[in-house]
Short mmCIF file of C-alpha atoms and ligand atoms in Angstrom, two decimals:
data_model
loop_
_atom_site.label_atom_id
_atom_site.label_comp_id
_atom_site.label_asym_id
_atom_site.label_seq_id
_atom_site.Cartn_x
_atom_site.Cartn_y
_atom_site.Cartn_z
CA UNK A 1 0.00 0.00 0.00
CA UNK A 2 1.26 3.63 -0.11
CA UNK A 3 -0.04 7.12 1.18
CA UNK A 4 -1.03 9.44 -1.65
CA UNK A 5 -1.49 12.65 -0.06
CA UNK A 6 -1.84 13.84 3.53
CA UNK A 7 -3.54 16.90 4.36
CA UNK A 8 -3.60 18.45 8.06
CA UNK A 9 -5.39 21.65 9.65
CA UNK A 10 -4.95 22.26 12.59
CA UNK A 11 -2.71 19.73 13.56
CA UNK A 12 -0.06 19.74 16.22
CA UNK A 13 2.79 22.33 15.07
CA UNK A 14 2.16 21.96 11.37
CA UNK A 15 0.78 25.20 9.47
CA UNK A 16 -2.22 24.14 7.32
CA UNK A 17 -1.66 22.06 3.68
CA UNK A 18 -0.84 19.06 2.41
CA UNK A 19 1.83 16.83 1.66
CA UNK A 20 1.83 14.17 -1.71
CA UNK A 21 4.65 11.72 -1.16
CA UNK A 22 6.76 9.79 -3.48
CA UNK A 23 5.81 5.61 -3.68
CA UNK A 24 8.98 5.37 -2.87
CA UNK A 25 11.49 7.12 0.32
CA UNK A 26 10.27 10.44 1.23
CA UNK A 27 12.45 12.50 3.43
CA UNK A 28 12.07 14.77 6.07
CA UNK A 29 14.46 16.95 7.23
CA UNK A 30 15.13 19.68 9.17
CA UNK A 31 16.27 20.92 12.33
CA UNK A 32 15.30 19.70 15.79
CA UNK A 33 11.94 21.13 16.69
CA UNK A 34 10.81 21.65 13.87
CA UNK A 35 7.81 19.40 12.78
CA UNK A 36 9.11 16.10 11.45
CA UNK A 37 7.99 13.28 14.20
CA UNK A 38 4.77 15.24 13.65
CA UNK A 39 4.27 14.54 10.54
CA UNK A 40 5.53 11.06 11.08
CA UNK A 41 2.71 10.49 13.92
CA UNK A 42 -0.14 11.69 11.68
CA UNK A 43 0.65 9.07 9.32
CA UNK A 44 1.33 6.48 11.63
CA UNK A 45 -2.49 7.89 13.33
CA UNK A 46 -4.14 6.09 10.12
CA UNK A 47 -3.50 2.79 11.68
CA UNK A 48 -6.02 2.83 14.46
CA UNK A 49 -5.62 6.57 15.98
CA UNK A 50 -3.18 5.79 18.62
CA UNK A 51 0.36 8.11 18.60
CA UNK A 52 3.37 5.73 19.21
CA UNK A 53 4.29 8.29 21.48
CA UNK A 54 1.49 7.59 24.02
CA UNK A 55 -0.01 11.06 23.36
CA UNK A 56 -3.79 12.17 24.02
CA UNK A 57 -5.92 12.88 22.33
CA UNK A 58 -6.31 16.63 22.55
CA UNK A 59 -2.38 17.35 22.25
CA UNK A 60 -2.90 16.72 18.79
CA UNK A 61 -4.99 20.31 18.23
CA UNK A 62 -2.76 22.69 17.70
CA UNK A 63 -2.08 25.10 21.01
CA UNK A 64 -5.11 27.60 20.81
CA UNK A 65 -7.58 25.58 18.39
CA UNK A 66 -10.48 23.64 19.02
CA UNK A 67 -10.18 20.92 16.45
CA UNK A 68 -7.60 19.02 14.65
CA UNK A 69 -8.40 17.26 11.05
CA UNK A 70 -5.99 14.79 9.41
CA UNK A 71 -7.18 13.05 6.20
CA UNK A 72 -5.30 10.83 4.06
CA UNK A 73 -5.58 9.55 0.44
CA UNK A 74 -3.97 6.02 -0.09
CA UNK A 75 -3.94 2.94 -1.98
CA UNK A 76 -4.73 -0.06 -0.85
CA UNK A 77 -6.73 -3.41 -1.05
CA UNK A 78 -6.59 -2.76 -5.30
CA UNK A 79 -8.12 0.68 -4.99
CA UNK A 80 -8.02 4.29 -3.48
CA UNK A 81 -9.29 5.22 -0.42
CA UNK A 82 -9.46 8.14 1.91
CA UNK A 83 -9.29 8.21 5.69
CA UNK A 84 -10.37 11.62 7.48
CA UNK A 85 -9.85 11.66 11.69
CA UNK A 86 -10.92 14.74 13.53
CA UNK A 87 -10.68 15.41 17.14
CA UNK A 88 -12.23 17.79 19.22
CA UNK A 89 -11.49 18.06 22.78
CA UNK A 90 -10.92 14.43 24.27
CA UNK A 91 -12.89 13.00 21.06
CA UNK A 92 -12.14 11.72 18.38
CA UNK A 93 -14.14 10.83 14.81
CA UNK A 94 -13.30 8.48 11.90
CA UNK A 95 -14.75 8.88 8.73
CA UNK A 96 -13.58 6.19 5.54
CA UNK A 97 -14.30 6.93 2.11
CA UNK A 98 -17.10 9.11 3.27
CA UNK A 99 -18.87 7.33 5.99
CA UNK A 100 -18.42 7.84 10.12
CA UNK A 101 -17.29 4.97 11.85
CA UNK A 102 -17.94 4.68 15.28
CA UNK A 103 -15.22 3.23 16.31
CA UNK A 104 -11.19 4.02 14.82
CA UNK A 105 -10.76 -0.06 14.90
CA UNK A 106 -12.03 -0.01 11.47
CA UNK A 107 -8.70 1.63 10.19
CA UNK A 108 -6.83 -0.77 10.92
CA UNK A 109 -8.22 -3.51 8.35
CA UNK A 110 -7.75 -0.12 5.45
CA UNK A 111 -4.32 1.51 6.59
CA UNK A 112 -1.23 -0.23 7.31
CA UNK A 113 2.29 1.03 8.58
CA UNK A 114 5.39 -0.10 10.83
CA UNK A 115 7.13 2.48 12.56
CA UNK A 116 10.67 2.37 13.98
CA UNK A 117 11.56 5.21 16.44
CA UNK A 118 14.16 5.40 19.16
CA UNK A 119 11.20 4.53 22.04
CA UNK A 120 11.29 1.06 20.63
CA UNK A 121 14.39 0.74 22.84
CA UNK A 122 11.95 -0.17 25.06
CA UNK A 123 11.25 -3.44 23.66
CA UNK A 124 14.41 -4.61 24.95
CA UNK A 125 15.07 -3.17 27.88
CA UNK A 126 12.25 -2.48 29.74
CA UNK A 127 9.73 -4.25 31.63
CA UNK A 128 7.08 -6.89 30.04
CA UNK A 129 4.23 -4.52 28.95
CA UNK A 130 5.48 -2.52 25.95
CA UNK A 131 6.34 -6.04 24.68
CA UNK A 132 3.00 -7.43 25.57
CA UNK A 133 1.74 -4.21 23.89
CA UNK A 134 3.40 -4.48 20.56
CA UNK A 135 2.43 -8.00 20.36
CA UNK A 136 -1.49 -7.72 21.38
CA UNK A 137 -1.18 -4.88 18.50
CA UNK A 138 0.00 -7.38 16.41
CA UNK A 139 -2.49 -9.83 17.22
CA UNK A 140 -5.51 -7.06 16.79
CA UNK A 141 -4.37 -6.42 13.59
CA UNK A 142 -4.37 -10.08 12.34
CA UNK A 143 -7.58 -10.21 13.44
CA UNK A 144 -9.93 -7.15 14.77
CA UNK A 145 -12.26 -10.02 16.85
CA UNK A 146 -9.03 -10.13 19.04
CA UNK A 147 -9.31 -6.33 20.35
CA UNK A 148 -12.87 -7.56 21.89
CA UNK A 149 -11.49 -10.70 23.14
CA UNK A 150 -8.38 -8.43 25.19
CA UNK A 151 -10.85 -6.11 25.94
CA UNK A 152 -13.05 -9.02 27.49
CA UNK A 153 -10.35 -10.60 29.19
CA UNK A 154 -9.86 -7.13 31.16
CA UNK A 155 -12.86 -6.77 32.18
CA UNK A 156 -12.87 -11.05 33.44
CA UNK A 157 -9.43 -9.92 35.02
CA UNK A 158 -10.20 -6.63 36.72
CA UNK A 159 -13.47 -8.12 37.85
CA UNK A 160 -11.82 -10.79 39.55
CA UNK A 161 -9.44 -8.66 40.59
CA UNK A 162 -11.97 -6.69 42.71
CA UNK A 163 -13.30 -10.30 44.16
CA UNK A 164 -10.17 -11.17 45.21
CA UNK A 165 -9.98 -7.91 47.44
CA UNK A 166 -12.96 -8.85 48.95
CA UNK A 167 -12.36 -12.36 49.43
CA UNK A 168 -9.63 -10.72 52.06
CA UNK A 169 -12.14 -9.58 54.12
CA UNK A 170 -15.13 -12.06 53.22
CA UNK A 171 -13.52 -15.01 53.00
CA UNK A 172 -17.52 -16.73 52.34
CA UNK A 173 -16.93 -15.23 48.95
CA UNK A 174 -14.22 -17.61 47.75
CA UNK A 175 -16.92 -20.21 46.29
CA UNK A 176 -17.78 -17.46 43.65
CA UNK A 177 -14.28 -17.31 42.37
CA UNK A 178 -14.93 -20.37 40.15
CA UNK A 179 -17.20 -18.11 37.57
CA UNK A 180 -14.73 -15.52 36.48
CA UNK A 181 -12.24 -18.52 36.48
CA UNK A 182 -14.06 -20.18 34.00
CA UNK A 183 -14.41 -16.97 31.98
CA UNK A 184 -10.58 -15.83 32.02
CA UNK A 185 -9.73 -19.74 31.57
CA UNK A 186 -11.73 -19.43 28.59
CA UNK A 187 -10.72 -15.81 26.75
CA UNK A 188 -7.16 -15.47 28.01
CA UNK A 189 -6.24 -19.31 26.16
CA UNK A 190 -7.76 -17.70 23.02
CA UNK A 191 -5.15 -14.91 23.65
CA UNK A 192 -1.96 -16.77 24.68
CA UNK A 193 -3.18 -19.48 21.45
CA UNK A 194 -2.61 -16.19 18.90
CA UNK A 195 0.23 -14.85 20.79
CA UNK A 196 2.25 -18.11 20.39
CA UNK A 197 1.41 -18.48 16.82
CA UNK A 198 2.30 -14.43 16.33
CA UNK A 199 5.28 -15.46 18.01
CA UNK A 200 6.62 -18.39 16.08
CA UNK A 201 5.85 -16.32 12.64
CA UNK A 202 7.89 -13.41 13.61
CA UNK A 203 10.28 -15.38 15.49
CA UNK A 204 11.46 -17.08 12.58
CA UNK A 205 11.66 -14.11 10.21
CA UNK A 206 13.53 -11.46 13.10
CA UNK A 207 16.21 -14.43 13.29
CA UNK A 208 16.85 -14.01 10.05
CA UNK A 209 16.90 -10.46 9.75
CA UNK A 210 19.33 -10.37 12.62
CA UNK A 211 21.65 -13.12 11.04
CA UNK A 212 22.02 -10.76 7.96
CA UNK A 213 22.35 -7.72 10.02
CA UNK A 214 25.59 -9.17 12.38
CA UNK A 215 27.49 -10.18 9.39
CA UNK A 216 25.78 -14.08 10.17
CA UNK A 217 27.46 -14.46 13.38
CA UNK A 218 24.64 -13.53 15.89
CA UNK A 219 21.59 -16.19 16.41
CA UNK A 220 18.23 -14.10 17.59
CA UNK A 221 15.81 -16.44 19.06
CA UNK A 222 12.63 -14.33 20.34
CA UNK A 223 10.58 -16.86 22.98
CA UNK A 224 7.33 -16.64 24.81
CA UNK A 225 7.43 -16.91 28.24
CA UNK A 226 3.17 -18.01 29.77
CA UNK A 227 3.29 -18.52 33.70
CA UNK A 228 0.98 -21.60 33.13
CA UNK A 229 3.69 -23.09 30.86
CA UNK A 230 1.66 -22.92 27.30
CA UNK A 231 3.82 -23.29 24.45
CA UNK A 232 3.72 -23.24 20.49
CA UNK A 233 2.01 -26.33 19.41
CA UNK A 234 -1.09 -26.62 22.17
CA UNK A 235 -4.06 -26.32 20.61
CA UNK A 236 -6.74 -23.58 22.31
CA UNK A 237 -8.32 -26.73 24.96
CA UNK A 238 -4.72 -27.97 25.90
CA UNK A 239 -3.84 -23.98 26.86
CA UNK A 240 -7.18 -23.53 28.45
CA UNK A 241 -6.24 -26.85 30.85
CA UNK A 242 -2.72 -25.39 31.89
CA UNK A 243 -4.16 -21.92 32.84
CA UNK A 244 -7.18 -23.97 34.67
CA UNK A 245 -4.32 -25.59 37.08
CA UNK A 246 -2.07 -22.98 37.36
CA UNK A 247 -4.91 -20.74 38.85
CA UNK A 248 -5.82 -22.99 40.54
CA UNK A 249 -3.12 -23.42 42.33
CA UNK A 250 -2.08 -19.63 42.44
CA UNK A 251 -5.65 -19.23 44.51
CA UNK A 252 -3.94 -18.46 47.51
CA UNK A 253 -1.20 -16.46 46.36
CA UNK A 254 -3.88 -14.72 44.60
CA UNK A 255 -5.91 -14.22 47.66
CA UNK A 256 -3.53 -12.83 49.40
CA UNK A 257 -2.31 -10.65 47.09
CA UNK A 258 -5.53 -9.26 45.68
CA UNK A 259 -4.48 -9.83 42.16
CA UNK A 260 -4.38 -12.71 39.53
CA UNK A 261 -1.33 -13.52 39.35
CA UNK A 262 -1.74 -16.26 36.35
CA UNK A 263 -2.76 -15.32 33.10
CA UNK A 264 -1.66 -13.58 29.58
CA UNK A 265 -1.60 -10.33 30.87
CA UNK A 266 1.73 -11.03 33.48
CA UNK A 267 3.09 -12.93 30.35
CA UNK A 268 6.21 -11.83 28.17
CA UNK A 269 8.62 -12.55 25.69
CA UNK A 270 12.31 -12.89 25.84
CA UNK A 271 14.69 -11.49 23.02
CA UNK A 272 17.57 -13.53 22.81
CA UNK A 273 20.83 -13.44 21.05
CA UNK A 274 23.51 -16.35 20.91
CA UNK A 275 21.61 -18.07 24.15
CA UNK A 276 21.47 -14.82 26.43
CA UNK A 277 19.37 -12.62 27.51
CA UNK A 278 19.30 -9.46 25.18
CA UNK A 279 17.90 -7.24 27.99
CA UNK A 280 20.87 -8.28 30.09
CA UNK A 281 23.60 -9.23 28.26
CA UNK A 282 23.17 -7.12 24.73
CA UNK A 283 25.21 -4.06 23.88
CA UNK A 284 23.92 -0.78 22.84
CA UNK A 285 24.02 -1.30 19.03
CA UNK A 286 22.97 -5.26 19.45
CA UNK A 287 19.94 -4.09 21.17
CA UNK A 288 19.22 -1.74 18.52
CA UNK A 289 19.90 -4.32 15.69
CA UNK A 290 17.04 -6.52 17.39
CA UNK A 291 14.56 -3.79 17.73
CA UNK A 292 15.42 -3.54 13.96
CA UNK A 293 14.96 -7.36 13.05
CA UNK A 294 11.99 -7.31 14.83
CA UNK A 295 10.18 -4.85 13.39
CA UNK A 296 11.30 -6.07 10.27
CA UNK A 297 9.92 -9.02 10.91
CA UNK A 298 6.57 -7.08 11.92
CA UNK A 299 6.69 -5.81 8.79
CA UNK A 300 7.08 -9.17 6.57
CA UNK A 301 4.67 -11.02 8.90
CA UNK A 302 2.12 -8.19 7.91
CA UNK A 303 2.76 -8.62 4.15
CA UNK A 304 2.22 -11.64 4.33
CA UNK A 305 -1.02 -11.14 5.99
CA UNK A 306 -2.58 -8.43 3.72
CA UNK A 307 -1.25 -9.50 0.69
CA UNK A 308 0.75 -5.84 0.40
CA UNK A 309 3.47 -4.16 1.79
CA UNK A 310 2.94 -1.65 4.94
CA UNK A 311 4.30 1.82 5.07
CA UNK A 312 7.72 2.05 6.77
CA UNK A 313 7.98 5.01 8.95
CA UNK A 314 11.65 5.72 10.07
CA UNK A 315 11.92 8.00 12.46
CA UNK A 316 15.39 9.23 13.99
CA UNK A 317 16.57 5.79 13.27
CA UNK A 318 19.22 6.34 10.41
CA UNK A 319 21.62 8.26 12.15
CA UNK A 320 21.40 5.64 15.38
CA UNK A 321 22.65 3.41 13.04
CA UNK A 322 26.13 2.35 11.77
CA UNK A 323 27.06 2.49 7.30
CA UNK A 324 26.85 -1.61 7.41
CA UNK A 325 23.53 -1.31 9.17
CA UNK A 326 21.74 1.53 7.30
CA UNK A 327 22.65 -0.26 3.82
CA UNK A 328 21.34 -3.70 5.12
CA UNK A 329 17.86 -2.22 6.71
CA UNK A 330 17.74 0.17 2.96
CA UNK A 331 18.20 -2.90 0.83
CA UNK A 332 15.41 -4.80 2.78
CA UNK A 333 12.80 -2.10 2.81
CA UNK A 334 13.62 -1.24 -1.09
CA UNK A 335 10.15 -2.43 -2.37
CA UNK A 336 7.99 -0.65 0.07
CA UNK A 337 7.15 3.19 0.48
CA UNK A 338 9.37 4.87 2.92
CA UNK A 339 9.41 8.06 5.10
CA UNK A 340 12.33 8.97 6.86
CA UNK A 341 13.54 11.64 9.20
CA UNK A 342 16.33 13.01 9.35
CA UNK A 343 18.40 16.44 10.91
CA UNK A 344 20.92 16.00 8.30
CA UNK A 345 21.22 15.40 4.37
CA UNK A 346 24.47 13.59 3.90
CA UNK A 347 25.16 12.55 1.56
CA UNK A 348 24.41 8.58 1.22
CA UNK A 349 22.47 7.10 -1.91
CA UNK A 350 19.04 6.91 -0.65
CA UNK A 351 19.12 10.33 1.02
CA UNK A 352 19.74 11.64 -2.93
CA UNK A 353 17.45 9.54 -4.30
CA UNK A 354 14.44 10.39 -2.06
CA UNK A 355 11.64 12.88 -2.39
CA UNK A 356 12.44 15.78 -0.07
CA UNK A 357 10.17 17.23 2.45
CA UNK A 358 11.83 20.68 4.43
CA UNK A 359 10.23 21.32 7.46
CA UNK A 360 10.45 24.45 9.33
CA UNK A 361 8.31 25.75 12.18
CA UNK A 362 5.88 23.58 11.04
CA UNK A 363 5.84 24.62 7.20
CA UNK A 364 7.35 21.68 5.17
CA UNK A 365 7.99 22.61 1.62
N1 ATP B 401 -0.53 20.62 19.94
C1 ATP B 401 0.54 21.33 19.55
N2 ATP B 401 0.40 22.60 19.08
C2 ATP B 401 1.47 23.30 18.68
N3 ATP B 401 2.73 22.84 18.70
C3 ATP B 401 2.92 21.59 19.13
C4 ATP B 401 1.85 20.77 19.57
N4 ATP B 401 2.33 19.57 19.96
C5 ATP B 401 3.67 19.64 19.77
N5 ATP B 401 4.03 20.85 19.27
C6 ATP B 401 5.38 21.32 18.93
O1 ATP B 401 5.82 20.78 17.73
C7 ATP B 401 7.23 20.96 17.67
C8 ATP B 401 7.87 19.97 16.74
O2 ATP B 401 7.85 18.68 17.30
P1 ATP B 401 8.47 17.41 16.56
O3 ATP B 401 8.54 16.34 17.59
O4 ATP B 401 7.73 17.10 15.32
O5 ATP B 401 9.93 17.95 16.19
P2 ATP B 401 11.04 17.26 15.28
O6 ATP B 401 11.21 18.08 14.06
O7 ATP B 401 10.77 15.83 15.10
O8 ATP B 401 12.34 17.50 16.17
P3 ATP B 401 13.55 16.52 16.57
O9 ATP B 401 14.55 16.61 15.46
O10 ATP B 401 14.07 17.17 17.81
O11 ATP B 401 13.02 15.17 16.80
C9 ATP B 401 7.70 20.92 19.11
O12 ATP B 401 8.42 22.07 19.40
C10 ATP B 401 6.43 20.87 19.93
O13 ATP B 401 6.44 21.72 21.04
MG1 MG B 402 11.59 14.13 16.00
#
């Protein structure tokens, strides 16, 4: 697929217009402050109206306005489209090819992008829930019926949850556990089923990715770690037996804690390179090269699933990266439509051979 022209009022730092990219690398440079992770996150918006930076909804209007419109024209699925999202205050309103949606789910099935920015550090070395994040947006996207079945699960969980507290001081309660157990039993195997076979696709293509990226002397192994000791081959009913008896027998613990303490959502996944630890044992530009295998491997797993190639949005990334690096993530993303940012034009191949986009207090020309 591949962004034909995107148009923004009121949005963010950007004065009013509209941008039409090449189908190839587009790039945007500029100094620091100027505009170009803005225009970056408006594209990346199209995929379900969530910023990759974690941002609200009404820091998108620009300081002073009311409302903020974005709208983009595209191809994909064999045809054009066009995607409009407004917000207003802490709202915000879809509308595809002319009709509302009520919910911004229903981009995600139209617009698809991958987007690689320095935050995605964070995969490797912090805690377990940006990486259960990026893969239950992985999952959603595979198939939308799995944002209700998370969203379910939640609900099971944080209902439970509040049981649990009372349990503490009405311990009569306990019998009533058994419902929700039943329910969580039953949603979060669906989840940890298409987590492990997320998992096992992108497993296989990051490990390649990172072979070719460390010169083939670094193995990348990416592993899914359940607390009720699921792996990749159970069926939904074998998974669904394992969390059964692991909450069971985490009722106590549970009890006394308040909190489940079994269940997809303490889960996680391990990156691993040459049998250790990545979090622990990986330097600076090895944890960087698996970020970058990874979300290559995001990126193939998703062609493979639509049928076309996602948008690659590349922000700040380049310069992070070494010559041998930059050439071997280039060469792999040749086919599909790029945008890049960047503070400098030096002068490497692709840099000439893009479509330029200067951006200064917010006016890109
Ligand atoms: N809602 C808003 N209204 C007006 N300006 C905003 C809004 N939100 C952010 N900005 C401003 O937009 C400016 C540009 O931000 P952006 O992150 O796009 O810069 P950048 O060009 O990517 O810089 P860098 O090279 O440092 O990453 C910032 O100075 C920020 O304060
Ligand atoms: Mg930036």
């Amino acid at each position: 697929m591949n962004v034909k022209s995107l148009e923004f009022k009121n949005y963010r730092n950007l004065i009013d217009g509209k941008i039409e990219p090449s189908e190839k690398i587009n790039i945007i440079f500029g100094n620091n402050a100027q505009g170009k992770t803005n225009i970056i996150e408006a594209l990346w918006l199209f995929c379900g109206g969530h910023s990759f930076k974690g941002s609200k909804e009404n820091e998108f209007i620009k300081f002073g306005e009311k409302f903020s419109r974005i709208k983009a024209l595209f191809f994909s699925q064999n045809r054009e489209q066009e995607a409009e999202i407004i917000f207003t205050g802490n709202k915000k309103e879809v509308i595809i090819n002319g009709v509302k949606k009520n919910s911004s789910a229903s981009l995600i099935e139209k617009f698809n992008a991958v987007v690689f920015s320095p935050e995605d550090l964070t995969l490797v070395k912090r805690g377990p829930s940006a990486r259960r994040r990026f893969i239950d947006s992985a999952i959603c996207r595979e198939k939308l019926r799995n944002a209700v079945l998370i969203s379910k699960y939640n609900q099971t969980l944080n209902q439970r949850n509040a049981l649990l507290k009372d349990i503490y001081r009405h311990p009569e309660l306990k019998n009533t556990l058994g419902i929700w157990d039943e329910t969580l039993c039953h949603l979060g195997s669906k989840i940890i089923f298409q987590r492990l076979s997320y998992i096992n696709k992108l497993s296989a293509d990051a490990e390649k990715y990172h072979f070719g990226i460390s010169d083939n002397t670094e193995k990348l192994e990416i592993k899914y770690i359940s607390n009720c000791s699921a792996v990749f081959g159970d069926d939904e009913e074998v998974i669904f037996e394992k969390l059964k008896a692991s909450l069971k027998e985490s009722k106590r613990e549970d009890i006394g804690s308040g909190f489940t303490n079994i269940g997809p959502h303490r889960d996680d996944f391990n990156i691993i390179i040459n049998n250790r630890k990545a979090k622990v044992f990986a330097s600076q530009g090895q944890q960087r090269s698996a970020v970058l295998s990874l979300k290559l491997a995001e990126a193939n797993v998703l062609s493979d699933l639509t049928g076309e190639n996602p948008v690659i949005l590349l922000d700040d990334v380049l310069s992070e990266l070494d010559k041998k690096r930059r050439d071997f993530l280039m060469n792999e993303i040749k086919n599909y439509q790029v945008f890049i940012t960047t503070c400098e034009l030096s002068g490497e191949e692709y840099l000439k051979e893009g479509k330029k986009f200067f951006v200064e207090e917010g006016k890109i020309s």
